[in-house]
PDB file of C-alpha atoms in Angstrom:
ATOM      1  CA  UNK A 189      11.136-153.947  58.541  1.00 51.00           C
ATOM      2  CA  UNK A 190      12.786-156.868  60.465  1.00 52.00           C
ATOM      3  CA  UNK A 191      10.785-159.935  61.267  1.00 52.00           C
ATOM      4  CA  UNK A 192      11.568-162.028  64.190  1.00 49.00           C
ATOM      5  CA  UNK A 193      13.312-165.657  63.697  1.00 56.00           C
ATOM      6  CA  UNK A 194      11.351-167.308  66.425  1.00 53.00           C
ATOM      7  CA  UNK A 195       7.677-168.305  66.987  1.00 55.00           C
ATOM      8  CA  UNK A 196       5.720-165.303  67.697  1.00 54.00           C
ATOM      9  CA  UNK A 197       4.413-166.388  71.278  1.00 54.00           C
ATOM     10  CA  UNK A 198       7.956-167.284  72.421  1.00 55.00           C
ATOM     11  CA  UNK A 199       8.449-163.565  72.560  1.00 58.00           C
ATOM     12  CA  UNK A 200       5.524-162.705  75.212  1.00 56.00           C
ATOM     13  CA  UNK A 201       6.599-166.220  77.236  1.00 58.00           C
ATOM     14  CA  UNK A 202       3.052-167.901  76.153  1.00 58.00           C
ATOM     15  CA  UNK A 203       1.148-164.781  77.066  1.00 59.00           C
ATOM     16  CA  UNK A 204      -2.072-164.031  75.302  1.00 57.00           C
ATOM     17  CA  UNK A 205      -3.129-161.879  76.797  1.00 63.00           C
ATOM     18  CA  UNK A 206      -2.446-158.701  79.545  1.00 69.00           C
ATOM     19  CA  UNK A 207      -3.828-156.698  82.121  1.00 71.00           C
ATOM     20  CA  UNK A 208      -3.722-153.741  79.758  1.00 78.00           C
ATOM     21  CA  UNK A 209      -6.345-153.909  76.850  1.00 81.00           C
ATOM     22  CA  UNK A 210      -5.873-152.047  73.244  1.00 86.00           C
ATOM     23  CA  UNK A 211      -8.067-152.044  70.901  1.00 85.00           C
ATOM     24  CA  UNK A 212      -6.612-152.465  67.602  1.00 84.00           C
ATOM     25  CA  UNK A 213      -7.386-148.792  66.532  1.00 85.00           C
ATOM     26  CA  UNK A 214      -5.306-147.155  69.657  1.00 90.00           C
ATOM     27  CA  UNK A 215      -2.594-144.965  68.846  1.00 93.00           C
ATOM     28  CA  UNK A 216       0.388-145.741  69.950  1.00 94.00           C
ATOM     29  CA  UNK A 217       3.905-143.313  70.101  1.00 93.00           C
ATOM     30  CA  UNK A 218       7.275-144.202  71.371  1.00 90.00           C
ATOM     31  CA  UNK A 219       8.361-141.689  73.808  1.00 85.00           C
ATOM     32  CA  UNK A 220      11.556-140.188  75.549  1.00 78.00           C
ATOM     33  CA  UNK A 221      11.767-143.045  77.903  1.00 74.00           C
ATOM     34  CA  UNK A 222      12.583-145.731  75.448  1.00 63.00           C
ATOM     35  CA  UNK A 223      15.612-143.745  73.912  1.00 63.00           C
ATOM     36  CA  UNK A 224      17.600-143.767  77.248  1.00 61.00           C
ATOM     37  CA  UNK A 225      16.087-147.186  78.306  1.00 63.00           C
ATOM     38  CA  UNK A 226      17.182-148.842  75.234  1.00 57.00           C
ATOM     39  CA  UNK A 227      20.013-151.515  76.802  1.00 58.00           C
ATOM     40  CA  UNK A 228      16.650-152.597  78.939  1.00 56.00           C
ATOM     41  CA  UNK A 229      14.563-152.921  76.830  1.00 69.00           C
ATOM     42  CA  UNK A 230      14.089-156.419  74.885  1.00 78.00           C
ATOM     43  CA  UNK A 231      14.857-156.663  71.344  1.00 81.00           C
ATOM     44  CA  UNK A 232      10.989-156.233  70.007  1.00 84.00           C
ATOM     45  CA  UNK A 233      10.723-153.238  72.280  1.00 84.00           C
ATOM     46  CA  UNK A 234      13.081-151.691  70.418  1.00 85.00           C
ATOM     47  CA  UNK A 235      11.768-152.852  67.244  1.00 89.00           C
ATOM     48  CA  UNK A 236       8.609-151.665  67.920  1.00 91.00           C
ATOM     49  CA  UNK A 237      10.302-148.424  69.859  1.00 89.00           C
ATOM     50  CA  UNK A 238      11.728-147.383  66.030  1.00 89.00           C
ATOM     51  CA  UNK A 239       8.315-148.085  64.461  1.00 91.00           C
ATOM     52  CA  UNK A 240       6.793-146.008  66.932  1.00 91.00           C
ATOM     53  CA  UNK A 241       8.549-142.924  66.472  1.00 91.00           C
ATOM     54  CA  UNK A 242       5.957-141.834  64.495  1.00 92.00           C
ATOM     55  CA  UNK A 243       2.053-142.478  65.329  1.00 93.00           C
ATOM     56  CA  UNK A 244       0.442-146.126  64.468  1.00 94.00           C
ATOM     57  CA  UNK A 245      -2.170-147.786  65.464  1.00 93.00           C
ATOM     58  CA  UNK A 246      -2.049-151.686  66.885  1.00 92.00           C
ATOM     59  CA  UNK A 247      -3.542-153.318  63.877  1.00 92.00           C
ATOM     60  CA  UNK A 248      -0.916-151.119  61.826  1.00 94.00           C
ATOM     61  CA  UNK A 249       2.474-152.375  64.231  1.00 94.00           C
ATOM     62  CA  UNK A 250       0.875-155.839  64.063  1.00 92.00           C
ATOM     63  CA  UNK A 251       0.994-155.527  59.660  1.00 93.00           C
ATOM     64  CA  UNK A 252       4.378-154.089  59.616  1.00 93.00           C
ATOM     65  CA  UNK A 253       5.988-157.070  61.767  1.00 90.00           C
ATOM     66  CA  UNK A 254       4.149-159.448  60.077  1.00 89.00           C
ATOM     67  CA  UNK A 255       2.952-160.728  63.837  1.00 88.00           C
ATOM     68  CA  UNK A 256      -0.112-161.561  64.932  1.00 86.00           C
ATOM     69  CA  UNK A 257      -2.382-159.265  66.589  1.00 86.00           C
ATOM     70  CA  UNK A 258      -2.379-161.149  70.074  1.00 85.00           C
ATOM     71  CA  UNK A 259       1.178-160.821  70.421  1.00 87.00           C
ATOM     72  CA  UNK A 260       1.428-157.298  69.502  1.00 92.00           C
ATOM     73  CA  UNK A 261      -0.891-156.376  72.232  1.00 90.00           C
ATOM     74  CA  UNK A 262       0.879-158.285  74.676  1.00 89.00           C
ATOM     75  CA  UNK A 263       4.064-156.238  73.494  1.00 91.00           C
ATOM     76  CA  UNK A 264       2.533-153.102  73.780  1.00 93.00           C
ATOM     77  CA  UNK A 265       0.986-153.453  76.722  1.00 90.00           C
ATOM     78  CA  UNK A 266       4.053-154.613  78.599  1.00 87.00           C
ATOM     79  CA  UNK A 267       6.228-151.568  77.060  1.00 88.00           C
ATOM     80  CA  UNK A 268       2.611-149.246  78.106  1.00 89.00           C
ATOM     81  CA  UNK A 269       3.567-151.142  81.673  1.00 86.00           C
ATOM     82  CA  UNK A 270       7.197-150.352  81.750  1.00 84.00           C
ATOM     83  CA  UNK A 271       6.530-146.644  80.339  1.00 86.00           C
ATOM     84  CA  UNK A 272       8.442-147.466  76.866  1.00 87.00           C
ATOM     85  CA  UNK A 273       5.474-145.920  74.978  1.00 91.00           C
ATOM     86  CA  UNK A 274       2.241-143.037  74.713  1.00 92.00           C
ATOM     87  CA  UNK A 275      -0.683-144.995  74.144  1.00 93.00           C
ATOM     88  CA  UNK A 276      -3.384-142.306  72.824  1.00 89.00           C
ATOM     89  CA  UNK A 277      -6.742-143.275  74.247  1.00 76.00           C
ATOM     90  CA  UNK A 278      -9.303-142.933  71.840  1.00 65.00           C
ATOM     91  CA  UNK A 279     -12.794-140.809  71.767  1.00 56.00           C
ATOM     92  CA  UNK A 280     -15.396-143.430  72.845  1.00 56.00           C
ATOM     93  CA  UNK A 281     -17.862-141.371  70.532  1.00 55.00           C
ATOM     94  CA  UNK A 282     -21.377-139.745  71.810  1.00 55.00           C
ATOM     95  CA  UNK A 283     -22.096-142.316  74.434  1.00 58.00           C
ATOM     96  CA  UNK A 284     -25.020-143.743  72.526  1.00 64.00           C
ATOM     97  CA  UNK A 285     -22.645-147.111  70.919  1.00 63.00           C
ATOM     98  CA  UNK A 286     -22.007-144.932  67.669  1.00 71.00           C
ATOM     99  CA  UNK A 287     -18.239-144.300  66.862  1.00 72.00           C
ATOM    100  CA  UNK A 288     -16.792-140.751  66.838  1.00 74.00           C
ATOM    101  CA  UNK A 289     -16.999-138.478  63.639  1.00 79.00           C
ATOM    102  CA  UNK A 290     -12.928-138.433  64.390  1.00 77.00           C
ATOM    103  CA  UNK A 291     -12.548-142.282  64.606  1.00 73.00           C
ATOM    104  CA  UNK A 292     -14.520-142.479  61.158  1.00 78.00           C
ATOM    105  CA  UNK A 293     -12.565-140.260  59.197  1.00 81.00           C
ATOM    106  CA  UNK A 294      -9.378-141.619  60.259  1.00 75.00           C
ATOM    107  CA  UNK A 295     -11.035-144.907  58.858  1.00 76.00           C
ATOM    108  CA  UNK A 296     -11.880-143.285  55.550  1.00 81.00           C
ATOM    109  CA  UNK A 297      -8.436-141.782  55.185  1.00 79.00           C
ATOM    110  CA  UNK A 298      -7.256-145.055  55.587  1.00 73.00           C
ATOM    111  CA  UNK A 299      -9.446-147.265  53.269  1.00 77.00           C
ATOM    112  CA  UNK A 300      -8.384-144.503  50.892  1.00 81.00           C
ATOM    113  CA  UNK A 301      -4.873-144.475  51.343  1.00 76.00           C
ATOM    114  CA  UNK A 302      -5.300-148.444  50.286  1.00 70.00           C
TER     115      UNK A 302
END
């Protein structure tokens, strides 16, 4: 996978932080949208837009561009703005602060894919 040349933060202009919040276990999809907006698009959108064909989560975009977490939100959440991407919400669980029985598996699929 391609890593970017320039500091990280350059590429969000400073940002931090967005108006949109993922956590880092959201799923996130590239959809139709970013195939035929693709000479608008920057050139981490379509980074992330190739990654993205199939389903990853935040923390897992953030590992395969080697970037940090912050700036992969910010990313996200601007191509979430411009419609570039599906971001799958996630089951909040039984409304008593426990995760969902979902959410847990996918973790212990993915501990034991390690």
């Amino acid at each position: 996978m391609s890593t970017f040349r320039v500091r990280p933060y350059t590429r969000t202009g400073g940002r931090t932080r967005s108006a949109t919040t993922l956590a880092i276990e959201t799923i996130v999809t590239t959809n139709e949208r970013a195939a035929w907006d693709a000479l608008s698009s920057t050139a981490e959108h379509r980074i992330i837009s190739d990654l993205c064909r199939h389903p990853h989560s935040v923390a897992e975009v953030a590992a395969r561009l080697r970037l940090p977490l912050g700036v992969i939100r910010v990313l996200l959440a601007d191509m979430s703005d411009l419609s570039l991407i599906n971001v799958h919400e996630q089951d909040e669980g039984g409304g008593d602060g426990r995760p969902s029985i979902t959410l847990m598996e996918r973790v212990l699929a993915g501990l034991q894919r390690i």
